[in-house]
Coordinates of C-alpha atoms in Angstrom, one line a residue:
M1 CA -8.7 -19.9 -3.5
K2 CA -11.7 -21.6 -1.8
W3 CA -14.6 -19.4 -0.9
Y4 CA -14.5 -20.4 2.8
L5 CA -11.1 -19.2 3.3
I6 CA -12.1 -15.9 2.0
V7 CA -14.8 -15.9 4.3
G8 CA -12.5 -16.6 7.2
L9 CA -10.1 -14.2 6.1
T10 CA -12.9 -11.6 6.1
V11 CA -13.9 -12.6 9.6
M12 CA -10.5 -12.1 10.9
V13 CA -10.4 -8.8 9.2
M14 CA -13.4 -7.7 10.7
I15 CA -12.5 -9.0 14.4
A16 CA -9.1 -7.4 14.0
T17 CA -10.7 -4.2 13.4
V18 CA -13.3 -4.2 16.3
L19 CA -10.8 -5.9 18.8
V20 CA -8.6 -2.7 19.1
R21 CA -10.5 0.7 18.4
I22 CA -8.7 3.8 19.5
P23 CA -10.8 6.8 18.6
V24 CA -9.2 9.6 16.5
P25 CA -10.0 13.2 16.0
G26 CA -12.3 12.9 12.7
G27 CA -14.5 10.3 14.2
G28 CA -12.6 7.2 13.0
Y29 CA -10.4 4.9 14.9
F30 CA -7.0 3.4 15.1
N31 CA -7.2 -0.4 14.6
L32 CA -5.2 -3.7 13.5
G33 CA -7.5 -4.7 10.7
D34 CA -4.6 -3.7 8.3
V35 CA -2.3 -6.4 9.4
V36 CA -4.8 -8.8 8.5
I37 CA -5.7 -7.3 5.2
I38 CA -2.2 -7.3 4.1
F39 CA -1.6 -10.7 5.1
S40 CA -5.0 -11.6 3.2
G41 CA -3.7 -10.2 0.2
L42 CA -0.3 -12.1 0.4
F43 CA -1.8 -15.2 1.4
G44 CA -4.8 -15.2 -0.9
G45 CA -4.2 -13.3 -3.8
W46 CA -5.8 -10.0 -5.1
K47 CA -9.3 -11.3 -4.9
A48 CA -9.3 -12.6 -1.3
G49 CA -7.5 -9.4 -0.4
L50 CA -10.2 -7.4 -2.0
I51 CA -13.0 -9.0 -0.5
A52 CA -11.6 -9.6 3.0
G53 CA -10.4 -6.0 3.1
G54 CA -13.4 -4.5 1.9
I55 CA -16.4 -6.3 3.4
G56 CA -14.5 -7.2 6.7
S57 CA -13.6 -3.6 7.1
A58 CA -16.8 -2.3 6.3
L59 CA -18.6 -4.6 8.5
A60 CA -16.8 -3.4 11.2
D61 CA -17.6 0.1 10.5
L62 CA -21.2 -0.9 10.4
I63 CA -20.7 -1.5 14.4
G64 CA -20.2 1.9 15.7
F65 CA -19.0 4.2 12.7
P66 CA -21.7 3.4 10.0
V67 CA -21.0 6.5 8.2
F68 CA -17.5 5.5 7.2
A69 CA -18.6 2.2 6.1
P70 CA -18.9 3.2 2.1
I71 CA -15.3 4.9 2.3
T72 CA -14.1 2.0 4.0
L73 CA -15.3 -0.6 1.5
I74 CA -13.7 1.4 -1.3
V75 CA -10.5 2.2 0.5
K76 CA -9.7 -1.1 2.2
G77 CA -10.8 -3.2 -0.6
L78 CA -8.3 -1.5 -2.9
E79 CA -5.7 -2.0 -0.1
G80 CA -6.2 -5.9 -0.2
L81 CA -6.7 -5.9 -3.7
V82 CA -3.1 -4.3 -4.4
A83 CA -1.3 -6.4 -1.5
G84 CA -2.7 -9.2 -3.3
L85 CA -0.9 -8.5 -6.7
A86 CA 2.3 -9.9 -4.9
K87 CA 0.8 -13.4 -5.3
P88 CA 2.7 -15.4 -6.2
A89 CA 5.2 -14.0 -4.2
V90 CA 8.5 -13.1 -5.7
K91 CA 10.6 -11.7 -3.0
W92 CA 10.5 -8.0 -3.8
Q93 CA 6.8 -8.2 -4.7
I94 CA 5.8 -9.1 -0.9
Y95 CA 7.5 -5.5 0.0
F96 CA 6.7 -3.6 -2.9
F97 CA 2.8 -4.1 -3.2
P98 CA 1.9 -3.8 0.3
A99 CA 3.8 -0.5 0.4
I100 CA 1.5 0.7 -2.5
A101 CA -1.6 -0.6 -0.7
V102 CA -1.2 1.2 2.5
I103 CA -0.2 4.4 0.8
I104 CA -3.4 3.8 -1.3
M105 CA -5.3 3.4 2.3
I106 CA -3.4 6.8 3.3
A107 CA -4.6 8.6 0.5
G108 CA -8.0 7.3 0.3
Y109 CA -8.9 8.0 4.0
F110 CA -7.4 11.6 3.6
L111 CA -9.4 12.1 0.5
G112 CA -12.6 10.4 2.0
C113 CA -12.2 12.8 5.1
W114 CA -11.7 15.7 3.1
L115 CA -14.7 15.5 0.7
F116 CA -17.1 14.0 3.1
P117 CA -19.6 16.7 4.4
N118 CA -19.2 17.7 7.9
L119 CA -15.4 16.7 8.0
G120 CA -13.4 18.7 5.5
L121 CA -9.6 19.4 5.2
A122 CA -8.9 20.1 8.7
V123 CA -10.0 16.6 10.1
A124 CA -8.1 14.7 6.8
I125 CA -4.9 16.6 8.1
A126 CA -5.8 15.6 11.9
D127 CA -6.4 12.0 11.1
L128 CA -3.4 12.0 8.7
P129 CA -0.6 11.0 11.4
V130 CA -2.8 8.2 12.8
N131 CA -3.4 6.7 9.5
I132 CA 0.1 7.0 8.7
I133 CA 1.0 5.0 11.8
Q134 CA -1.9 2.4 11.4
A135 CA -0.4 2.0 7.6
V136 CA 3.0 1.4 8.9
A137 CA 1.8 -1.1 11.7
G138 CA -0.4 -2.9 8.8
Y139 CA 2.5 -3.0 6.6
I140 CA 5.0 -4.3 8.9
G141 CA 2.8 -6.5 10.8
G142 CA 1.1 -8.0 7.5
I143 CA 4.6 -8.9 6.0
A144 CA 5.7 -10.4 9.1
L145 CA 2.7 -12.5 9.6
H146 CA 2.9 -13.8 6.0
L147 CA 6.6 -14.7 6.5
A148 CA 6.1 -16.4 9.5
Y149 CA 3.0 -18.4 7.9
T150 CA 5.4 -19.3 4.7
K151 CA 8.2 -20.3 7.1
I152 CA 5.9 -22.5 9.2
S153 CA 3.9 -24.2 6.2
S154 CA 7.2 -25.0 4.6
T155 CA 8.7 -27.3 7.5

């Protein structure tokens, strides 16, 4: 994958994360960046998913929620990396690896909030439903975007 495509995907993750920010109880926010993270992994492979997911999301956190940026860098980077394991895509893999990726995102933010000073278990539990909804939206949207791109590019 060309470096400039990875940069473009990173910027797209950042924009999708910043564009829609709905605050949640723990101080984080619901966003649509996971859609682009899943797409980035499926489109560009594990390296593109890792870089776009981790750096794009962490940069978005630096604009308004900098305390979460280190957790986001790791969690979203892993999410993109695992989603990218589906490339080259075998039909079942484009559903399996993104599912594992969003589970990693949910678990990573749960643990991150729980272990983070001044947040703890109560905040981790309060944020869990929002993280699950965001993960499901990212899973469905990322796969749909990938399938649409695949369909368009094959014609």
